[in-house]
Each structure stands twice: as C-alpha cells, then as structure tokens.
Amino acid sequence: MAETSPETTNVIIIGCGPTGAMLSAQLGRLGVSNICLDKEDGITNDPRGIALDEDGIRAVQSIGRYDDIFTSIGQCMGKFFFVSGVHNDLHHPAFLAMDYSTSEGGTGHVGFICHKQPHLEKSLRTALLESSSSQLREQCTLTAISEDCDWIYATYQDANRHTKVIRGKYLVGADGKTGFTRKKYLEEKGILMVQSTQSAYEETWVAVNWKISLPTPQTHPDFPLWKLGYSSEDVFDLFFPTNFRFLCNHQRPAVCGRFGRPEERLWRFEFVVKNGENGQELVQSDRLNDILRPYFTHPGSRFGLQDVVTFPEDCIETLRASPFLFAARSCNKWALGRVLLSGDSAHVFPPFGGQGLASGFRDACSLAWRLKIACQPGFQPYEALFQAWYQERKQQLERSLAATVENGRYVTESNPLKVFLRDTYLWGLQLIPSWKRQLEMGARASGMCQYEPQPGLHFIPHLHGGLLLPQVYCAPLEPGSLGDEAIRIGFTDDEIFHPAKKGLLQLVAFASSVQELSTVYREIYEVEREQEQSNPYLEVSETTVIVMDTSAQHLPSTEIATRLKTVRIASGKEFSSSPLCRNRPEPRYYDELRLVKELPDSKFVVVRPDRFVFAACKSKDELIYAIKAIQPILHGEDFRL
C-alpha cells in the first residue's frame, strides 16, 4: 500500500542516465531540491554513446567536473575523415576531413571528445551527489504518475518492492525513448514522437564495441610484422588508427574509431543492416567476424609480404554488439502541465553527428534555471515558461539535426553519379585554402548559436539577446598584484558563474584596458545605486569585469576594485602551459577576443545560466533598461518602459 504522506520535493526526475544526472546536478547547484529515480542498480557498464561535442564539454565544466574530462572520461576525437569507395581500407585517403582538435568553436574547448559513457556518468553522478539539494534513488521502478492543481505525484517501487510516493511541483521524464513518462503517461494525452521534417532517414545499424589487447612477440611469436621492426603500439596504430572515420561505402556505410581513454584501447564500429538482413543474426560472432575481419586485414604487399596480415582475433574482446534503429525524431510537445520531457525521451538522432548526448545536456542546462523560477512560491505562468524553453530548444535541435543530416548524406549516399560529383566538388573546393579551412571547421563554421526572435522567448532581441556567449581563457587581476608570478589560468564561465554567487542571471562588464576600469567601475556602482528596488534575479554587486588585454598586470587599489571580481583575457600560449591543457591538444585557432567580436560595441552583458545572452548593452542606460526587463520577460508579462 502506498504511503499516506508522500515525500515532497521540488522536482522529480525519472531516469539517471546522462540527461537526468546532468539536470539533477544543475538543479543542485541552483539550490533546487530534486529527487532522481532510476530503475537500474548503479551505472551500466555498457558503453553506448561515445561522442560529446564542445557544448557538452562546456556543460560538464558547468557542474564542476572539467578535471575529469581528459583524465577519466575520454580524449580528443581529432579529425573526422570521410572516406569514399567500396573497400575495407581504413588508411584510404579521405575526400573530406573535419578537424575537431582545434579550439575555434567559441567555447575554448576542442570540438569533440570520444568518451566512455560509464566514466562520463560516474562523473555526472559525483556532481549530483555533491549537492545537498539532489538525491538519487536507484532500483526504483516508476509505476504511476498523477497530478492535481498543485502537485505532480510519482508512485514507484523501491529495491525492496515497497510502494512509495513522491510529490513534486514538476516531473521531468529523462527515462529514454521507451520510458514510462512518455509511453505510459503522455502518449495517451497526445504527446507523440514524430519523424523530423528535415530527414526521413530511418535505418537499423549494428553498434560494436571492442576492447583491444596489445599482441607482443612473446604472446604471438608468429605475427609477421615483428620481423619488420614493428612494436606492439605500432601494430595497434596500424590496425586501429587515430581519428574517426565515416566510411561512405554505398554497399555498407559504416562509422568507426577509438573512444574512451587512450590506455583503455576501446574501438567502436557501426555499420548499416542491409535490406533483407536481420540485425540480431548479424551480431552473432561468425556473421560479425565475416563483416568486420576485412577491415582489420591488410594485404601482404603493403609490407613486402606474400600473405595477408590480420590482427590477432584473440586480442579482441567484444564488449557489446547490438542492433539499433537510428532515426531523426522529436516529440510534438516537450511539456504538458507539470510534466516535461528531456533527452532521448523528447528526441532521438541518427548516429552521424554525435548530437544525441549533447542535445540532452542542452535540454538540462536550459531547463534547470527555468525550473528554479517555476519553483518559486506562488509562481503561476509555468506553462509559458516551459513553452519558451521548448521553442528555443527546438531551434537549436533543428540546427544540430541539420549538421547531422549533412554528415549522414555523405555517409549513406548510394547513387554512383552523386558520389562522383560530391567527391569531385569537395576536392575542388579544398584547392582554395580559405574554403578548405571552412570545410575543416565542420558545423562550427556557422558560428555561435543564435536564437531567432519569437514572441515570449527569454531575451531582448534588439539588444543582441539569444546569442550563445563565447567562452575564453582568463587570469585573475588583483589590486597591486604583479600578475607575472604563478598566474592561474581559468575559463570565463567559471568566473561569471562562480558557485558563491547568488544571482540567477549574471552581469559581465568589458573594459578594453586597465585604464578604462575606473569608468566601468563607476558606471556599475551608479547602476547599483539607481535601482529602485533589488532585482530578484540579478545582483549587480556580483558583476564580473573582463579586461580585454592579455598584458594587463594589476588593478588600481580602490575599494570598488577590491569588491568586484576582475579578470583579464588570457592567450592560447598561457592556456597551453596551464594544468587545464593537460592531456588535450593545444588551442589552435583560439581567439582571445572572441567575446567582443561576437558582441561589438557592447559594454555590459546580462547572461542567463545556460550561457545565452539575455541582453548586451552599449551604455549604462541600456543596462538599466535590461535589468528592469528581466522579471517581466521571465514571467511572461508585457514589458514597456
């Protein structure tokens, strides 16, 4: 029998996969009480998703786990090679290469990491459990959802099969595309997963994860490459090369590459299931070997040998081999009343762009701060709040899907004439260095995400609102400091959204030089004094001031300089020498002036917790206007000054 007095929290999260864990961790940092229910007993050891883009890396950074990214979670993905032709040669020249080892995307991070998902989930759960506001309940199976005018109720069975009830102000389903929240509760209310209008692609693929052991002259004395001077590491690199490959073989498209930490030697291979084939049959060991063995067999002529050279099969351990339906789908609504969907519960992606996990993180980061607003006592317009969240996320989702679909066209094109024209066209473009550089940037060539204005969205369009704020490297400045000794390099996000700050939105001020600081400080002080009443969402006294000069060394010794956090931008060279660059590539193409280039002539920027600009202001008067607009816009009220 269910408990008569249900446990109470602000937000109930169903599912503690990556999206649910990220949401819980974000809510915890915002001080919003939440309980996350997960049906599993601990983290699954099954490495499913393997790619995380720079937005996803930034999200992990935002919950305080940046140090895990290149030490336990994964490694830089490097380049994406698109390889044409009907063959099994992983060293075949690519007709297109996208370089994601650079730091030109506007976040200061590399474009992609290839991770081992259990390690990523462990890091997310660590962040979740660090907050007293977040709780995780494992081995809990959701059995019912109900709601009244004030509460949403989740009935579940715990590990001991006891029936319990939690009530919350809101419930977020992050329990996957077959989870209870959508399938058993929202579908009957008209919320359905529908095919994307951008892509009709829907195919079954097989995903294979291998763990590779190194052969040695002692374990495999007859392996022919020892006599040619190859080491064990040389052999591994030869058969399992670095960088990721999209094999655009029209007979059987495939994707493959390393993932996880380098020392783990993990390899992912995904291939399409042809018409007439059965995915479950293909994952049987004999059929799987027939398909994959040719990719790890080299002709002897490559080494001056008569016989083919095959990587020792006893050095390959299959961790998983499973068929999956890959499609581009999204729910027609992501929120109904007090129930919301996020991650795979709300949308699914094809495998060509590494956007599934990152999109779930974007859902969580953009939803968490809105939930904090919605959980305020007496807050009523939550449906409009969540509708704006959906509208913004839908725009970003479609942008991510467009890049994914474009990659998919490269991989799955089957018309020989179109393949020839594609390869010839891209070959020609790459003869021009500037165009080649654009192609190498991949999806990042389109710049920072910018929301298109729509009624009810949470930013001020005519003040550059809706732009994803770039992140650069920075170094602290203190009154009287020399600045040359033991310089601590950091990220601007970590200064702007320092955990000790109380404001939900944050104010950033730009100064071109140390000499300009006195003017900036004075204007901030005047804005603080001129406010008729304190703003519940922004504390002007918490302003972060950024000096756009890498040579700045110290601040004037004034009271306000001591009170306001002031940093200067840092160069890529400084970052390369810092601990933050350990185990990752140096920041090639990094632009320390990216902030002011994206927001020209802006002196003050009001930033939302999801790193999107609420308003960028050229003057003190514009800033006062923007601050007065915060509460009405977030509450869905008509604002006129």
XYZ file of C-alpha atoms in Angstrom:
641
model
C 0.000 0.000 0.000
C 1.265 3.453 -0.856
C 2.381 5.773 1.902
C -0.351 8.124 3.146
C 2.031 11.091 3.450
C 4.113 11.345 0.292
C 7.650 12.614 0.378
C 7.904 16.146 -1.009
C 10.499 17.763 -3.259
C 10.527 20.487 -5.889
C 11.464 18.439 -8.960
C 11.112 14.710 -9.604
C 13.462 13.367 -12.285
C 12.732 9.980 -13.840
C 15.903 8.341 -15.115
C 19.519 8.950 -14.115
C 21.150 8.493 -17.470
C 23.361 11.344 -18.708
C 20.488 13.803 -19.204
C 18.796 13.071 -15.875
C 22.086 13.217 -13.985
C 23.054 16.495 -15.675
C 19.676 18.026 -14.823
C 19.897 16.912 -11.201
C 23.437 18.287 -10.886
C 22.391 21.614 -12.439
C 19.396 21.878 -10.097
C 21.614 21.040 -7.152
C 23.997 23.887 -7.981
C 20.982 26.208 -8.142
C 19.736 25.015 -4.755
C 16.545 23.424 -6.137
C 15.586 20.282 -4.233
C 15.164 17.265 -6.510
C 14.929 13.501 -6.332
C 16.128 11.384 -9.249
C 14.627 7.884 -9.582
C 16.480 5.306 -11.637
C 15.408 1.718 -12.234
C 18.950 0.367 -12.568
C 21.293 -0.742 -9.790
C 24.226 1.572 -10.407
C 25.754 2.718 -13.683
C 25.579 0.311 -16.582
C 28.965 -0.852 -17.876
C 27.630 -0.780 -21.425
C 29.430 1.967 -23.411
C 26.616 3.330 -25.598
C 27.139 6.901 -26.760
C 30.780 7.755 -27.407
C 30.872 11.327 -28.789
C 30.423 14.610 -26.920
C 30.761 17.986 -28.628
C 32.151 21.199 -27.161
C 28.743 22.324 -25.869
C 28.587 19.050 -23.957
C 32.108 19.568 -22.617
C 31.070 23.048 -21.506
C 28.057 21.547 -19.727
C 30.290 19.107 -17.828
C 32.520 22.059 -16.932
C 29.468 23.968 -15.660
C 28.832 21.373 -12.932
C 32.435 21.497 -11.748
C 33.773 18.334 -13.411
C 36.135 19.737 -16.061
C 39.116 17.999 -14.449
C 37.519 14.611 -15.249
C 37.179 15.206 -18.981
C 40.723 14.391 -20.098
C 41.753 12.298 -17.091
C 38.976 9.710 -16.771
C 36.183 10.407 -19.267
C 37.824 10.453 -22.686
C 40.182 12.016 -25.200
C 40.050 14.494 -28.048
C 38.366 12.986 -31.081
C 40.754 14.643 -33.532
C 39.680 14.634 -37.153
C 36.611 13.219 -38.852
C 37.708 11.540 -42.079
C 35.079 10.942 -44.754
C 36.334 8.082 -46.910
C 34.745 7.124 -50.223
C 34.715 3.859 -52.167
C 33.789 0.190 -51.883
C 36.739 -1.167 -49.889
C 37.841 -2.039 -46.351
C 40.946 0.141 -46.125
C 40.910 2.367 -43.031
C 44.003 4.164 -44.368
C 42.399 5.133 -47.665
C 42.731 8.893 -48.373
C 39.720 10.907 -47.253
C 37.762 13.132 -49.630
C 36.938 15.410 -46.677
C 38.469 15.979 -43.238
C 36.864 17.978 -40.424
C 39.344 18.949 -37.720
C 37.790 18.893 -34.249
C 41.101 19.031 -32.387
C 41.090 22.841 -32.685
C 39.653 25.412 -30.255
C 37.887 27.728 -32.673
C 34.284 26.923 -31.801
C 33.898 29.701 -29.262
C 33.986 27.656 -26.054
C 37.744 27.320 -25.557
C 37.313 23.549 -25.800
C 38.151 21.080 -28.551
C 35.313 20.311 -30.946
C 34.644 16.740 -29.763
C 35.820 14.175 -27.274
C 35.283 10.440 -27.612
C 34.303 9.193 -24.179
C 33.441 6.006 -22.373
C 29.872 6.604 -21.211
C 30.122 4.759 -17.858
C 33.028 7.042 -16.901
C 31.054 10.098 -18.001
C 28.014 9.009 -15.997
C 30.179 8.417 -12.932
C 31.447 11.988 -13.166
C 27.898 13.341 -13.561
C 26.660 11.374 -10.561
C 29.584 12.598 -8.497
C 28.481 16.164 -9.255
C 24.874 15.244 -8.441
C 25.756 13.767 -5.059
C 27.961 16.718 -4.106
C 24.840 18.832 -3.635
C 22.631 18.516 -0.575
C 19.703 19.565 -2.796
C 19.952 16.468 -5.035
C 19.118 12.875 -4.179
C 19.497 9.697 -6.228
C 17.306 6.616 -5.653
C 18.434 3.511 -7.529
C 16.457 0.322 -8.229
C 13.244 2.341 -8.235
C 10.626 1.476 -10.845
C 8.031 4.093 -11.713
C 4.516 2.613 -11.754
C 2.197 5.624 -11.954
C 2.053 9.382 -12.462
C -0.849 11.523 -11.300
C -1.396 15.219 -10.696
C -3.725 17.755 -9.171
C -3.807 21.532 -9.426
C -0.742 21.988 -7.188
C 1.361 18.822 -7.328
C 2.609 16.022 -9.526
C 2.839 12.569 -7.915
C 5.223 9.734 -8.819
C 4.381 6.283 -7.488
C 7.233 3.787 -7.596
C 8.501 0.507 -6.198
C 11.843 0.649 -4.406
C 14.528 -2.026 -4.287
C 12.565 -3.897 -1.602
C 9.366 -3.794 -3.703
C 7.772 -1.332 -1.320
C 5.381 1.098 -2.965
C 6.213 4.737 -2.294
C 5.016 8.126 -3.491
C 6.875 11.372 -4.071
C 5.111 14.610 -4.796
C 6.820 17.493 -6.538
C 5.999 20.731 -8.206
C 7.284 19.342 -11.519
C 8.290 15.993 -13.014
C 10.883 15.593 -15.773
C 10.987 12.390 -17.796
C 14.580 11.619 -18.724
C 13.880 7.898 -18.979
C 14.601 7.379 -22.669
C 12.589 6.822 -25.812
C 10.779 3.794 -24.357
C 10.470 5.173 -20.819
C 7.348 5.272 -18.688
C 6.881 9.054 -18.699
C 6.126 9.381 -22.379
C 4.992 5.886 -23.329
C 2.688 5.236 -20.375
C 1.596 8.719 -19.342
C 1.959 11.389 -22.030
C 1.204 9.470 -25.231
C -2.430 8.996 -24.259
C -2.560 12.771 -23.778
C -1.388 13.396 -27.348
C 2.379 13.809 -26.959
C 3.976 11.639 -29.633
C 7.434 11.043 -31.080
C 7.162 12.048 -34.746
C 9.589 11.930 -37.640
C 11.640 15.022 -38.301
C 10.664 17.143 -41.278
C 14.384 17.585 -42.065
C 15.205 13.932 -42.500
C 13.225 10.839 -43.373
C 16.244 8.678 -42.566
C 15.395 5.566 -40.587
C 17.642 2.530 -40.719
C 18.847 -0.244 -38.450
C 22.548 -0.217 -37.638
C 24.713 -2.554 -35.582
C 26.963 -0.963 -32.946
C 30.024 -2.955 -31.877
C 32.385 -2.080 -29.018
C 35.738 -3.805 -28.833
C 38.430 -3.761 -26.170
C 41.824 -4.337 -27.742
C 44.791 -6.055 -26.095
C 48.256 -5.483 -27.495
C 49.893 -8.503 -29.143
C 53.582 -8.957 -28.328
C 56.425 -11.046 -29.756
C 56.039 -13.260 -26.685
C 52.264 -13.809 -26.947
C 52.163 -14.002 -30.765
C 55.642 -15.036 -31.959
C 54.424 -15.892 -35.477
C 52.924 -12.478 -36.179
C 54.842 -11.391 -39.308
C 55.313 -7.665 -38.540
C 57.773 -8.192 -35.661
C 60.472 -9.070 -38.198
C 59.888 -5.735 -39.914
C 60.592 -3.778 -36.742
C 57.004 -3.000 -35.702
C 56.323 -2.585 -31.987
C 53.086 -3.580 -30.247
C 51.936 0.068 -30.251
C 52.808 0.361 -33.955
C 50.584 -2.609 -34.687
C 47.718 -1.130 -32.703
C 48.012 2.186 -34.557
C 48.184 0.386 -37.886
C 45.019 -1.648 -37.441
C 43.100 0.812 -35.236
C 44.232 4.228 -36.467
C 43.651 7.504 -34.678
C 40.880 9.903 -35.744
C 37.311 8.949 -36.589
C 36.222 7.558 -39.945
C 32.943 7.815 -41.789
C 33.156 5.060 -44.398
C 30.970 6.229 -47.273
C 30.688 2.789 -48.845
C 27.375 2.713 -50.684
C 27.196 -1.065 -50.280
C 27.536 -0.905 -46.486
C 28.041 2.522 -44.855
C 29.980 2.390 -41.600
C 31.490 4.586 -38.881
C 34.467 3.651 -36.709
C 37.104 4.984 -34.346
C 38.665 4.912 -30.912
C 36.810 6.023 -27.800
C 37.396 6.345 -24.063
C 40.773 6.991 -22.507
C 43.795 6.081 -24.697
C 45.076 3.468 -22.258
C 41.784 1.552 -22.435
C 42.162 0.882 -26.192
C 38.456 0.828 -26.982
C 37.132 0.735 -30.535
C 33.643 1.451 -31.890
C 32.437 0.094 -35.225
C 28.930 0.809 -36.512
C 27.538 -0.471 -39.798
C 24.184 -0.457 -41.536
C 21.957 -3.523 -41.752
C 21.074 -4.074 -45.413
C 17.618 -4.801 -46.728
C 16.854 -8.473 -46.227
C 19.340 -8.847 -43.352
C 18.417 -9.436 -39.725
C 20.258 -7.297 -37.197
C 20.002 -9.878 -34.434
C 21.545 -12.505 -36.714
C 24.365 -10.189 -37.764
C 25.606 -9.755 -34.188
C 26.286 -13.480 -33.859
C 30.042 -13.996 -33.692
C 30.551 -15.763 -37.036
C 28.485 -13.283 -39.048
C 30.061 -10.354 -37.222
C 33.569 -11.603 -37.965
C 32.714 -12.064 -41.641
C 31.725 -8.385 -41.868
C 34.448 -6.833 -39.693
C 37.510 -9.035 -40.309
C 38.287 -7.487 -43.740
C 38.731 -4.075 -42.075
C 41.499 -5.497 -39.876
C 43.226 -7.473 -42.579
C 45.967 -5.821 -44.655
C 47.330 -7.085 -47.970
C 50.824 -8.515 -47.622
C 52.008 -6.299 -50.479
C 51.746 -3.289 -48.136
C 54.683 -4.762 -46.183
C 56.505 -6.614 -48.943
C 54.981 -9.914 -47.788
C 53.160 -12.606 -49.734
C 50.347 -13.403 -47.295
C 47.713 -11.082 -45.836
C 48.300 -9.783 -42.305
C 45.334 -9.977 -39.912
C 45.219 -8.525 -36.411
C 45.132 -11.423 -33.889
C 41.487 -12.181 -33.127
C 42.291 -13.363 -29.605
C 43.375 -9.777 -28.827
C 39.850 -8.503 -29.499
C 37.194 -8.680 -26.778
C 33.641 -7.825 -27.820
C 32.031 -5.683 -25.123
C 28.788 -5.204 -26.998
C 27.237 -5.955 -30.379
C 23.672 -4.739 -30.694
C 21.335 -3.585 -33.465
C 19.705 -0.156 -33.106
C 17.121 1.743 -35.073
C 18.653 5.094 -35.961
C 16.208 7.831 -36.855
C 15.587 11.552 -36.608
C 12.537 12.081 -34.408
C 11.213 14.596 -31.918
C 8.124 14.896 -29.765
C 5.428 17.338 -30.872
C 5.479 18.834 -27.343
C 8.020 18.574 -24.557
C 5.846 19.846 -21.732
C 2.278 19.299 -20.613
C 1.209 20.903 -17.368
C 3.741 19.975 -14.727
C 5.323 17.111 -16.707
C 8.274 17.662 -19.050
C 10.436 15.526 -21.316
C 14.163 15.822 -21.965
C 16.934 13.925 -23.704
C 16.014 10.757 -25.600
C 12.515 10.936 -24.120
C 11.937 14.056 -26.235
C 14.120 13.489 -29.313
C 16.416 10.948 -30.992
C 19.199 11.455 -33.542
C 20.877 9.429 -36.286
C 24.493 8.455 -35.487
C 26.252 10.823 -37.877
C 26.857 13.925 -35.793
C 27.421 12.918 -32.165
C 24.498 15.140 -31.110
C 22.282 12.833 -29.057
C 24.081 13.225 -25.738
C 24.942 16.903 -26.217
C 21.307 17.695 -27.032
C 20.210 16.079 -23.785
C 22.736 18.219 -21.921
C 21.414 21.334 -23.659
C 17.899 20.360 -22.566
C 19.051 20.026 -18.955
C 21.104 23.237 -18.830
C 18.354 25.364 -20.365
C 15.598 23.758 -18.268
C 17.250 23.795 -14.829
C 17.236 27.576 -14.325
C 13.655 27.813 -15.556
C 12.644 25.166 -13.043
C 14.244 27.293 -10.326
C 11.993 30.167 -11.383
C 8.940 27.931 -11.648
C 9.527 26.535 -8.140
C 9.183 29.945 -6.503
C 6.229 30.085 -4.115
C 3.106 31.223 -5.905
C 4.635 31.225 -9.403
C 1.811 30.660 -11.896
C 2.884 31.189 -15.557
C 4.962 27.989 -15.703
C 3.328 26.780 -18.928
C 4.548 29.891 -20.790
C 7.970 29.485 -19.161
C 8.289 25.909 -20.441
C 6.840 26.768 -23.854
C 9.660 29.291 -24.321
C 12.151 26.594 -23.294
C 10.701 24.257 -25.926
C 10.722 26.924 -28.641
C 14.366 27.785 -28.003
C 15.490 24.208 -27.763
C 13.584 23.287 -30.918
C 15.564 25.898 -32.845
C 18.863 24.565 -31.545
C 17.768 20.972 -32.087
C 16.978 21.636 -35.731
C 20.371 23.289 -36.195
C 22.108 20.232 -34.720
C 19.962 17.935 -36.814
C 20.838 19.841 -39.993
C 24.560 19.225 -39.368
C 23.838 15.581 -38.562
C 21.772 15.129 -41.721
C 24.556 16.673 -43.823
C 27.079 14.211 -42.387
C 24.572 11.433 -42.992
C 24.245 12.356 -46.648
C 27.988 11.952 -47.062
C 27.937 8.524 -45.412
C 24.804 6.969 -46.889
C 24.729 8.310 -50.463
C 24.249 5.314 -52.779
C 23.926 6.931 -56.216
C 27.313 6.470 -58.010
C 26.892 9.655 -60.057
C 26.105 11.734 -56.966
C 29.078 10.166 -55.169
C 31.378 11.123 -58.054
C 30.041 14.685 -58.201
C 30.331 15.076 -54.411
C 33.907 13.865 -54.261
C 34.947 15.971 -57.257
C 33.228 19.100 -55.936
C 34.766 18.810 -52.456
C 38.190 18.029 -53.919
C 37.980 21.222 -55.964
C 36.883 23.345 -53.007
C 39.849 22.197 -50.967
C 42.266 23.590 -53.528
C 41.399 27.035 -52.149
C 42.947 27.348 -48.648
C 40.222 29.552 -47.140
C 37.454 27.238 -48.354
C 39.372 24.201 -47.160
C 39.604 25.812 -43.700
C 35.841 26.374 -43.702
C 35.237 22.716 -44.542
C 37.660 21.617 -41.817
C 35.652 23.579 -39.252
C 32.589 21.444 -39.932
C 29.428 22.630 -38.182
C 31.442 25.243 -36.246
C 31.833 27.308 -39.420
C 28.314 28.674 -38.860
C 29.427 30.395 -35.632
C 27.847 30.597 -32.194
C 24.230 29.522 -31.842
C 21.831 32.458 -32.186
C 18.132 32.069 -31.418
C 15.712 33.667 -33.832
C 13.321 36.064 -32.052
C 9.849 34.708 -31.342
C 7.155 36.032 -29.019
C 7.679 35.015 -25.421
C 11.330 33.948 -25.600
C 13.563 34.858 -22.687
C 15.868 37.518 -24.094
C 15.761 41.027 -25.567
C 16.221 40.664 -29.338
C 17.208 44.271 -30.117
C 19.984 44.030 -27.523
C 21.696 41.022 -29.127
C 19.753 38.644 -26.883
C 19.622 34.957 -27.809
C 23.320 34.595 -28.698
C 25.306 31.823 -27.053
C 28.007 33.705 -25.149
C 31.531 32.681 -26.185
C 33.944 31.479 -23.528
C 37.624 32.428 -23.453
C 40.527 31.824 -21.106
C 41.249 34.320 -18.365
C 43.570 35.182 -15.498
C 42.642 36.965 -12.247
C 43.653 40.547 -11.564
C 44.013 41.836 -8.024
C 44.752 45.320 -6.685
C 48.516 45.823 -6.574
C 49.322 42.352 -7.952
C 52.272 41.978 -10.304
C 50.484 39.397 -12.406
C 53.594 37.511 -13.544
C 54.067 35.065 -10.695
C 52.105 31.820 -10.567
C 49.388 33.056 -12.917
C 46.289 30.899 -12.586
C 44.583 30.428 -15.948
C 40.880 29.662 -15.952
C 37.699 29.854 -18.009
C 35.493 32.936 -18.087
C 32.375 30.815 -17.404
C 33.832 29.732 -14.072
C 34.350 33.341 -13.012
C 31.000 34.616 -14.286
C 29.017 31.747 -12.716
C 31.087 31.155 -9.612
C 29.146 28.889 -7.185
C 29.375 31.515 -4.426
C 27.273 33.973 -6.424
C 23.603 34.302 -5.525
C 22.088 35.823 -8.665
C 20.390 33.566 -11.199
C 21.438 35.755 -14.139
C 24.871 37.339 -14.141
C 26.251 40.680 -15.260
C 29.506 40.911 -17.217
C 31.301 44.182 -17.987
C 34.030 44.682 -20.583
C 36.975 47.069 -20.328
C 39.456 47.490 -23.162
C 42.305 48.239 -20.742
C 43.133 48.693 -17.083
C 42.952 52.449 -17.635
C 39.274 52.139 -18.589
C 38.391 50.274 -15.400
C 37.683 53.334 -13.288
C 34.932 54.364 -15.712
C 33.464 50.846 -15.828
C 33.540 50.519 -12.042
C 31.863 53.890 -11.606
C 29.039 53.017 -14.004
C 28.423 49.688 -12.287
C 28.252 51.468 -8.956
C 25.803 54.015 -10.378
C 23.566 51.274 -11.811
C 23.562 49.569 -8.425
C 22.545 52.826 -6.699
C 19.910 53.788 -9.279
C 17.905 50.576 -8.999
C 14.567 51.418 -7.432
C 14.452 48.003 -5.786
C 16.644 44.935 -5.733
C 16.193 42.591 -8.681
C 15.304 39.031 -7.591
C 17.237 37.517 -10.491
C 20.421 39.603 -10.740
C 22.856 41.042 -8.206
C 24.756 43.977 -9.739
C 27.310 43.689 -6.935
C 28.320 40.283 -8.359
C 29.418 41.725 -11.710
C 32.431 40.105 -13.357
C 34.659 42.618 -15.141
C 36.787 41.330 -18.029
C 39.758 43.362 -19.283
C 40.352 42.721 -22.988
C 44.129 42.940 -22.721
C 46.409 39.947 -22.241
C 49.202 42.210 -20.974
C 47.212 43.677 -18.059
C 49.035 43.061 -14.762
C 47.344 44.753 -11.825
C 44.352 46.828 -10.744
C 44.071 50.240 -9.136
C 43.937 49.902 -5.362
C 40.408 51.192 -4.848
C 37.523 49.958 -2.754
C 35.331 49.059 -5.720
C 38.222 47.249 -7.450
C 38.502 45.087 -4.357
C 34.758 44.433 -4.322
C 34.213 43.453 -7.964
C 35.756 40.338 -9.475
C 38.071 41.430 -12.291
C 39.952 39.198 -14.714
C 41.848 39.695 -17.929
C 41.665 37.582 -21.042
C 44.464 35.030 -21.422
C 46.284 33.887 -24.526
C 46.323 30.418 -26.027
C 50.010 30.165 -25.145
C 49.234 30.801 -21.469
C 46.498 28.167 -21.555
C 48.859 25.656 -23.201
C 51.207 25.963 -20.211
C 48.445 25.590 -17.631
C 47.092 22.416 -15.977
C 43.813 22.921 -17.867
C 45.563 21.906 -21.102
C 46.900 18.624 -19.739
C 46.018 15.602 -21.925
C 44.312 17.750 -24.577
C 45.614 19.456 -27.745
C 46.937 22.995 -27.619
C 44.255 25.562 -28.525
C 44.909 26.106 -32.218
C 42.834 28.872 -33.864
C 41.749 30.107 -30.440
C 40.733 33.786 -30.454
C 41.033 35.530 -27.074
C 38.982 38.464 -28.421
C 36.018 36.280 -29.379
C 33.774 37.886 -26.747
C 34.000 41.400 -28.107
C 33.968 40.239 -31.722
C 30.642 38.468 -31.207
C 29.263 41.425 -29.239
C 30.788 44.521 -30.888
C 30.431 47.818 -29.033
C 28.871 46.104 -26.006
C 29.993 47.304 -22.599
C 27.671 45.232 -20.370
C 26.169 41.771 -20.922
C 23.400 40.120 -18.909
C 23.862 36.350 -19.208
C 21.466 33.518 -18.426
C 22.685 30.396 -16.582
C 22.596 28.382 -19.819
C 25.243 30.810 -21.177
C 22.852 32.581 -23.565
C 22.805 36.354 -23.673
C 19.702 37.969 -22.195
C 20.851 41.432 -23.303
C 24.097 43.066 -24.459
C 24.186 46.790 -23.711
C 26.268 49.624 -25.113
C 25.573 52.015 -22.263
C 24.557 52.339 -18.646
C 21.043 53.407 -19.691
C 20.568 50.298 -21.827
C 21.739 48.172 -18.907
C 19.215 49.766 -16.540
C 16.508 49.092 -19.126
C 17.609 45.441 -19.479
C 17.667 44.852 -15.728
C 14.143 46.236 -15.373
C 13.010 43.912 -18.183
C 14.302 40.695 -16.591
C 11.419 39.845 -14.296
C 8.574 40.813 -16.676
C 10.115 38.839 -19.559
C 10.783 35.745 -17.446
C 7.271 35.931 -16.002
C 5.640 36.314 -19.392
C 4.387 39.821 -18.675
C 4.054 42.719 -21.091
C 7.079 44.964 -20.583
C 7.181 48.606 -21.576
C 9.490 51.198 -20.087
